[in-house]
XYZ file of N, CA and C in Angstrom:
507
model
N 9.880 27.498 3.147
C 9.761 26.067 3.508
C 10.338 27.044 4.945
N 9.704 25.954 6.508
C 10.518 26.419 8.063
C 11.471 25.815 7.750
N 12.854 25.678 9.208
C 13.142 24.544 9.920
C 12.590 24.294 10.458
N 11.444 24.769 11.150
C 10.343 23.891 12.125
C 10.243 22.265 11.691
N 10.666 21.294 12.759
C 9.767 19.881 12.332
C 8.795 20.275 12.099
N 7.846 19.347 11.880
C 6.645 19.202 11.189
C 5.917 17.747 12.530
N 4.638 18.769 12.556
C 3.675 17.753 13.316
C 4.352 15.860 13.217
N 4.540 15.351 14.040
C 4.605 13.682 14.501
C 3.344 13.367 14.233
N 2.197 12.561 13.537
C 0.529 12.846 13.893
C 1.063 10.918 14.462
N 1.585 10.046 14.307
C 1.312 9.588 14.736
C 1.696 9.344 16.424
N 2.848 9.660 16.360
C 3.443 10.462 18.207
C 2.320 10.823 18.472
N 1.920 12.042 18.075
C 1.065 13.252 18.725
C -0.485 12.136 18.718
N -0.676 11.656 17.548
C -2.173 11.369 18.279
C -2.198 9.934 18.820
N -0.984 9.042 19.363
C -0.767 7.770 19.082
C -2.292 6.874 19.181
N -3.436 7.593 19.737
C -4.851 6.380 19.835
C -4.930 6.581 18.667
N -4.921 7.632 17.713
C -5.513 7.553 16.052
C -4.420 6.952 15.067
N -3.332 6.278 15.497
C -2.434 5.437 14.975
C -2.612 4.182 15.359
N -3.103 3.792 16.542
C -3.209 2.674 17.126
C -4.817 2.375 16.838
N -5.467 2.808 16.130
C -6.595 2.422 15.536
C -6.971 2.311 13.899
N -5.649 3.124 13.260
C -5.527 3.040 11.801
C -5.076 1.351 12.113
N -3.092 1.467 12.619
C -2.788 -0.174 12.209
C -4.391 -1.035 13.239
N -5.313 -0.675 13.762
C -5.966 -2.555 14.008
C -6.519 -1.801 12.685
N -6.996 -1.247 12.358
C -7.424 -1.011 11.015
C -6.782 -1.686 9.541
N -5.356 -1.273 9.979
C -4.875 -2.478 8.470
C -4.681 -4.006 9.055
N -4.765 -4.326 10.458
C -5.298 -5.884 10.884
C -6.610 -6.190 10.492
N -7.250 -5.888 10.439
C -8.284 -6.055 10.171
C -8.909 -6.723 8.467
N -8.546 -5.072 8.006
C -7.983 -5.483 6.715
C -7.593 -7.234 5.684
N -6.216 -7.280 7.014
C -5.454 -7.664 6.739
C -5.930 -9.361 6.676
N -7.020 -9.313 7.093
C -8.195 -10.582 8.201
C -8.208 -10.961 6.365
N -9.753 -9.775 6.265
C -10.008 -9.958 5.343
C -9.493 -10.398 4.210
N -8.429 -9.604 3.802
C -7.140 -10.047 2.396
C -7.578 -11.786 2.858
N -7.481 -12.505 3.793
C -6.789 -13.577 3.846
C -7.902 -14.637 3.097
N -8.808 -14.014 3.626
C -10.215 -15.006 4.000
C -10.424 -14.890 2.729
N -9.800 -13.626 1.928
C -10.723 -13.608 0.559
C -9.643 -14.722 -0.786
N -8.213 -15.136 0.333
C -7.495 -15.210 -0.401
C -6.636 -14.854 -1.287
N -6.266 -13.560 -1.164
C -5.650 -12.347 -1.215
C -4.061 -12.946 -1.169
N -3.140 -13.547 -1.634
C -2.221 -14.116 -1.219
C -0.680 -12.801 -0.733
N -0.207 -12.646 0.123
C 1.333 -11.727 0.314
C 1.913 -11.090 -0.851
N 1.924 -12.093 -1.624
C 2.406 -11.494 -3.124
C 1.581 -10.644 -3.580
N 0.784 -11.035 -3.915
C -0.297 -9.163 -4.134
C -0.624 -8.694 -2.941
N -0.870 -9.098 -2.141
C -0.860 -7.768 -0.999
C -0.293 -6.524 -0.874
N 1.370 -7.552 -1.468
C 2.913 -6.117 -1.022
C 2.764 -5.623 -2.130
N 2.541 -6.320 -3.387
C 2.742 -5.722 -5.128
C 1.583 -4.567 -4.936
N 0.734 -4.847 -4.837
C -0.604 -3.408 -4.952
C -0.151 -2.411 -3.713
N 0.293 -2.352 -2.653
C 1.016 -1.506 -1.669
C 2.875 -0.776 -2.260
N 3.141 -1.512 -3.011
C 4.533 -1.074 -3.113
C 3.843 0.357 -4.273
N 3.006 -0.460 -4.861
C 2.769 0.308 -6.128
C 1.963 2.120 -5.538
N 0.852 1.246 -4.980
C 0.281 2.829 -4.443
C 1.488 3.829 -3.835
N 2.190 3.455 -2.933
C 3.008 4.171 -1.916
C 3.713 4.304 -3.308
N 4.671 3.927 -4.401
C 5.192 4.788 -5.071
C 4.248 4.907 -5.751
N 3.601 6.086 -6.071
C 2.252 6.166 -7.017
C 2.172 8.033 -6.595
N 1.963 7.564 -4.740
C 1.697 8.692 -3.832
C 2.914 9.666 -3.933
N 4.386 8.510 -3.626
C 5.379 9.618 -3.421
C 5.610 8.667 -1.927
N 5.621 8.029 -1.376
C 5.422 7.244 -0.239
C 7.046 6.577 0.398
N 7.918 7.389 0.292
C 9.148 6.505 0.264
C 8.813 5.416 1.593
N 9.107 6.065 2.806
C 8.454 5.865 3.786
C 8.277 3.714 4.147
N 6.347 4.375 3.208
C 5.617 2.695 2.970
C 7.066 1.834 1.903
N 7.126 2.652 1.026
C 7.549 1.991 -0.526
C 8.476 0.540 0.190
N 8.936 1.722 1.363
C 10.683 0.765 2.053
C 10.061 -0.184 2.775
N 9.392 -0.048 3.343
C 8.282 -1.316 4.805
C 7.788 -1.846 3.205
N 6.636 -1.779 2.704
C 6.160 -2.611 1.605
C 7.359 -3.569 0.796
N 8.444 -2.719 0.152
C 9.120 -3.752 0.066
C 10.461 -5.071 0.359
N 10.292 -4.568 1.765
C 10.557 -5.244 3.070
C 10.206 -6.243 3.375
N 9.443 -6.448 3.181
C 8.085 -7.172 3.266
C 7.780 -8.274 1.806
N 7.705 -7.653 1.106
C 7.754 -8.236 -0.122
C 8.876 -9.291 -0.630
N 9.666 -8.727 -0.086
C 11.532 -9.754 0.033
C 10.918 -11.123 0.622
N 10.369 -10.640 2.043
C 10.371 -11.750 3.322
C 9.584 -12.999 2.538
N 8.442 -12.213 1.914
C 7.244 -12.743 1.155
C 7.589 -13.275 -0.658
N 9.399 -13.561 -0.429
C 9.798 -14.340 -2.251
C 9.874 -13.486 -3.178
N 9.328 -12.322 -3.319
C 9.109 -11.609 -4.496
C 10.224 -11.208 -4.619
N 10.955 -11.563 -5.973
C 12.094 -11.318 -6.395
C 12.343 -9.555 -6.949
N 13.858 -9.036 -7.048
C 13.948 -7.964 -7.094
C 13.658 -7.562 -8.342
N 13.497 -8.098 -9.132
C 12.860 -7.743 -10.278
C 11.667 -7.568 -10.796
N 11.266 -8.534 -9.819
C 9.850 -7.979 -9.750
C 9.253 -7.437 -9.684
N 9.988 -6.493 -8.551
C 9.426 -4.851 -7.676
C 10.229 -3.710 -8.513
N 11.309 -3.991 -9.344
C 11.667 -3.022 -10.638
C 10.652 -2.726 -11.832
N 10.043 -3.634 -11.827
C 8.740 -3.708 -12.838
C 7.372 -2.870 -12.828
N 7.686 -2.781 -11.053
C 5.975 -2.721 -11.246
C 5.883 -1.093 -11.579
N 6.968 -0.364 -11.990
C 6.655 1.172 -12.554
C 6.126 0.765 -13.904
N 6.509 -0.236 -14.426
C 6.242 -0.246 -15.823
C 5.423 -1.312 -15.972
N 4.752 -2.270 -15.106
C 3.757 -3.302 -15.025
C 3.300 -3.568 -16.518
N 2.720 -2.513 -16.739
C 2.041 -2.991 -18.218
C 2.823 -3.047 -19.813
N 3.583 -3.121 -19.603
C 5.143 -3.301 -20.715
C 5.422 -4.590 -19.648
N 5.843 -5.363 -19.441
C 6.406 -6.068 -18.364
C 5.847 -7.528 -18.338
N 6.030 -8.390 -18.432
C 5.895 -9.778 -18.552
C 5.676 -10.318 -17.592
N 6.329 -9.940 -16.702
C 6.545 -10.641 -15.230
C 5.268 -10.927 -14.019
N 4.042 -10.380 -14.258
C 2.744 -9.918 -13.672
C 1.953 -10.825 -14.606
N 1.068 -11.381 -13.486
C -0.494 -12.778 -13.806
C -1.539 -11.509 -13.808
N -2.157 -11.602 -15.266
C -3.445 -10.845 -15.568
C -4.368 -10.417 -13.859
N -4.169 -11.735 -12.834
C -4.694 -11.065 -11.728
C -3.795 -10.279 -11.276
N -2.815 -10.545 -11.426
C -2.028 -8.776 -10.796
C -1.408 -7.840 -11.372
N -2.008 -8.077 -12.840
C -2.165 -6.881 -13.992
C -3.898 -6.255 -12.869
N -4.543 -6.469 -12.820
C -6.036 -5.852 -12.828
C -5.812 -5.853 -11.425
N -5.349 -6.262 -10.506
C -4.860 -5.351 -9.041
C -4.336 -4.211 -9.240
N -3.119 -4.353 -9.880
C -2.037 -2.782 -9.835
C -3.136 -2.081 -10.891
N -4.336 -2.480 -11.607
C -5.385 -1.373 -11.576
C -5.819 -0.705 -11.420
N -6.081 -1.643 -10.383
C -7.245 -0.888 -9.615
C -6.014 -0.201 -8.486
N -5.568 -0.512 -8.322
C -4.602 0.295 -7.219
C -4.120 1.365 -7.858
N -4.147 2.014 -9.178
C -3.799 3.273 -9.892
C -5.175 4.158 -9.948
N -6.427 3.285 -9.677
C -7.513 3.737 -9.592
C -8.167 4.276 -8.244
N -7.181 3.527 -7.166
C -7.736 4.072 -6.033
C -6.916 5.701 -5.239
N -5.671 5.326 -5.884
C -4.829 6.547 -5.790
C -5.196 8.095 -6.385
N -5.697 7.610 -7.877
C -6.190 8.229 -8.571
C -7.448 8.776 -8.460
N -8.506 8.586 -7.315
C -9.956 8.494 -7.416
C -10.497 9.376 -7.461
N -9.607 10.374 -6.916
C -10.424 12.129 -7.088
C -10.114 12.385 -9.010
N -9.939 11.618 -9.732
C -9.597 11.707 -11.540
C -11.117 11.442 -11.900
N -11.465 10.232 -10.965
C -12.842 9.807 -11.951
C -13.537 8.695 -11.321
N -13.396 8.468 -10.056
C -13.295 7.657 -9.302
C -13.191 6.145 -9.625
N -13.629 4.997 -9.360
C -12.755 3.897 -10.573
C -14.566 3.407 -11.279
N -13.365 3.963 -12.529
C -14.101 4.041 -13.853
C -14.758 2.635 -13.993
N -16.465 2.679 -14.808
C -16.616 1.288 -15.269
C -15.694 0.895 -16.002
N -14.596 1.358 -16.451
C -14.504 0.733 -17.658
C -12.814 -0.454 -16.551
N -12.711 0.319 -16.007
C -11.316 -0.318 -14.924
C -12.120 -1.270 -13.609
N -13.749 -0.781 -13.501
C -13.835 -2.121 -12.136
C -14.788 -3.108 -13.128
N -15.458 -3.433 -14.768
C -15.597 -3.819 -15.551
C -14.221 -5.022 -15.492
N -13.010 -4.569 -16.044
C -11.749 -4.857 -15.971
C -11.675 -5.305 -15.399
N -11.181 -5.098 -13.570
C -10.863 -6.063 -12.819
C -12.278 -7.233 -12.184
N -13.395 -6.235 -12.096
C -14.116 -7.586 -11.852
C -14.500 -8.785 -12.692
N -13.991 -8.778 -14.102
C -14.197 -10.091 -15.013
C -12.966 -10.823 -14.175
N -11.882 -10.354 -13.670
C -10.714 -11.024 -13.244
C -9.993 -11.534 -11.686
N -11.326 -10.727 -11.730
C -11.314 -10.864 -9.307
C -12.740 -11.097 -9.320
N -12.531 -12.008 -8.469
C -14.304 -12.497 -7.459
C -14.187 -11.066 -7.154
N -15.729 -10.533 -5.993
C -16.134 -10.036 -5.306
C -15.084 -10.340 -4.293
N -14.992 -11.292 -3.503
C -14.518 -11.162 -2.122
C -12.551 -10.838 -2.224
N -12.323 -11.151 -3.051
C -10.300 -10.333 -4.061
C -11.662 -8.721 -4.100
N -11.920 -8.749 -4.947
C -12.258 -7.286 -4.930
C -12.204 -6.492 -4.297
N -13.747 -6.700 -3.063
C -13.766 -5.953 -1.853
C -12.338 -5.914 -0.959
N -11.462 -6.698 -1.159
C -10.407 -7.089 -0.083
C -9.000 -6.171 -0.349
N -9.193 -6.392 -1.670
C -8.068 -5.063 -2.390
C -8.278 -3.747 -2.024
N -9.328 -3.478 -2.034
C -10.415 -2.072 -2.374
C -10.183 -1.883 -0.714
N -10.114 -2.420 0.028
C -9.739 -2.460 1.972
C -7.745 -2.289 1.387
N -7.574 -2.757 0.847
C -6.162 -2.605 1.218
C -5.536 -1.699 0.471
N -5.798 -1.828 -0.489
C -6.005 0.306 -1.080
C -6.419 1.280 -0.323
N -7.589 1.373 0.148
C -8.070 2.132 1.503
C -7.304 3.017 2.807
N -6.586 1.250 2.718
C -5.505 1.045 4.343
C -4.296 1.638 3.949
N -3.361 1.537 2.892
C -2.395 2.147 2.513
C -2.915 3.174 2.164
N -3.529 4.035 1.007
C -3.266 5.638 1.204
C -4.039 6.007 2.104
N -4.222 5.744 3.330
C -4.593 6.789 4.300
C -3.086 6.496 4.902
N -2.556 5.357 5.096
C -0.786 5.163 6.260
C -0.020 5.939 4.438
N 0.019 5.943 3.444
C 0.878 7.129 2.859
C 0.453 8.453 2.905
N -0.546 8.942 3.527
C -0.730 10.465 3.729
C -0.772 10.473 5.151
N -0.343 9.869 6.101
C 0.473 10.267 7.428
C 1.817 10.095 7.069
N 2.095 9.275 6.597
C 4.021 9.688 6.370
C 4.353 11.201 5.167
N 3.617 10.497 3.841
C 3.914 12.096 3.431
C 3.720 13.439 3.975
N 2.497 13.571 4.771
C 1.556 15.034 5.693
C 2.742 15.771 6.682
N 3.815 14.580 7.491
C 4.488 14.442 7.994
C 5.940 14.620 7.663
N 6.246 14.000 5.462
C 7.319 14.176 5.880
C 8.490 13.095 6.588
N 8.084 12.090 6.645
C 8.888 11.178 7.228
C 9.903 11.006 7.295
N 10.729 10.526 7.735
C 12.164 10.931 7.162
C 12.173 8.819 6.863
N 13.370 8.362 5.749
C 13.694 7.236 5.504
C 14.900 6.326 6.632
N 14.974 6.645 7.543
C 16.309 6.653 8.017
C 16.941 4.669 7.415
N 18.391 4.102 6.843
C 18.525 3.190 6.988
C 17.824 2.240 7.908
N 16.988 1.488 7.972
C 17.520 0.459 8.989
C 16.358 -1.149 8.339
N 17.308 -1.857 9.814
C 16.942 -3.014 8.850
C 16.309 -4.488 10.269
N 15.000 -3.760 10.977
C 14.156 -4.043 11.278
C 12.938 -4.063 11.350
N 12.151 -4.816 10.271
C 10.183 -4.883 9.913
C 10.047 -5.330 10.869
N 10.908 -6.552 11.635
C 10.243 -6.358 13.293
C 9.118 -5.190 13.497
N 10.766 -4.440 14.550
C 10.829 -3.411 15.172
C 9.373 -2.198 15.234
N 9.441 -1.938 13.150
C 8.607 -1.150 12.527
C 7.051 -2.285 12.900
N 6.916 -2.895 12.600
C 5.679 -3.660 13.207
C 4.982 -3.524 14.156
N 6.442 -3.823 14.818
C 6.064 -3.413 17.198
C 5.757 -2.153 17.446
N 6.695 -1.340 16.908
C 6.129 0.166 17.155
C 5.114 0.690 16.098
N 4.364 0.056 15.837
C 3.264 0.459 14.493
C 1.943 0.377 14.957
N 1.892 -1.552 15.937
C 0.819 -1.694 16.388
C 1.119 -1.466 17.889
N 2.295 -0.448 18.598
C 1.652 0.578 19.386
C 1.422 1.597 19.741
N 1.527 2.342 18.486
C 1.073 3.402 17.960
C 2.275 4.240 18.227
N 3.347 3.733 18.011
C 4.325 4.657 18.275
C 5.664 4.376 16.733
N 5.115 4.221 15.395
C 5.675 4.357 14.634
C 6.636 5.701 14.026
N 7.110 5.419 13.351
C 8.668 6.926 12.781
C 8.676 7.363 14.113
């Protein structure tokens, strides 16, 4: 390992980051139109970020989840969602889909997962959640590749403002 700081993608190419942030905003609109409530949106983003090992995105989405009224107990149950009784069938389907997207290199979205999720979620919900997962996986990769630090913070609005301006992290 070198002692040199890594290239900071969002600062080094702010237009690309702004485009990713705009994409994420479009995805949010698709999700809202499909009836994806904030709880479900944040649960899948936290879980995908946990699985990818993106501490920064876990921080951001835990704060957003808390602001949306999700309790610490529910958030703590995400790593063990299959054994937990705190998630609805719809949330379980979404978490299953989140895992398929994180591990998409293994077998894509398998027929088993597709059929399971499709039996619970509507097509617009499936599409919206898929785009949410594409988006969060992209953000996870930007932060992980750059080893972005996770300093103590209490300014979620500031993070949103910086992200929209291409100045995140």
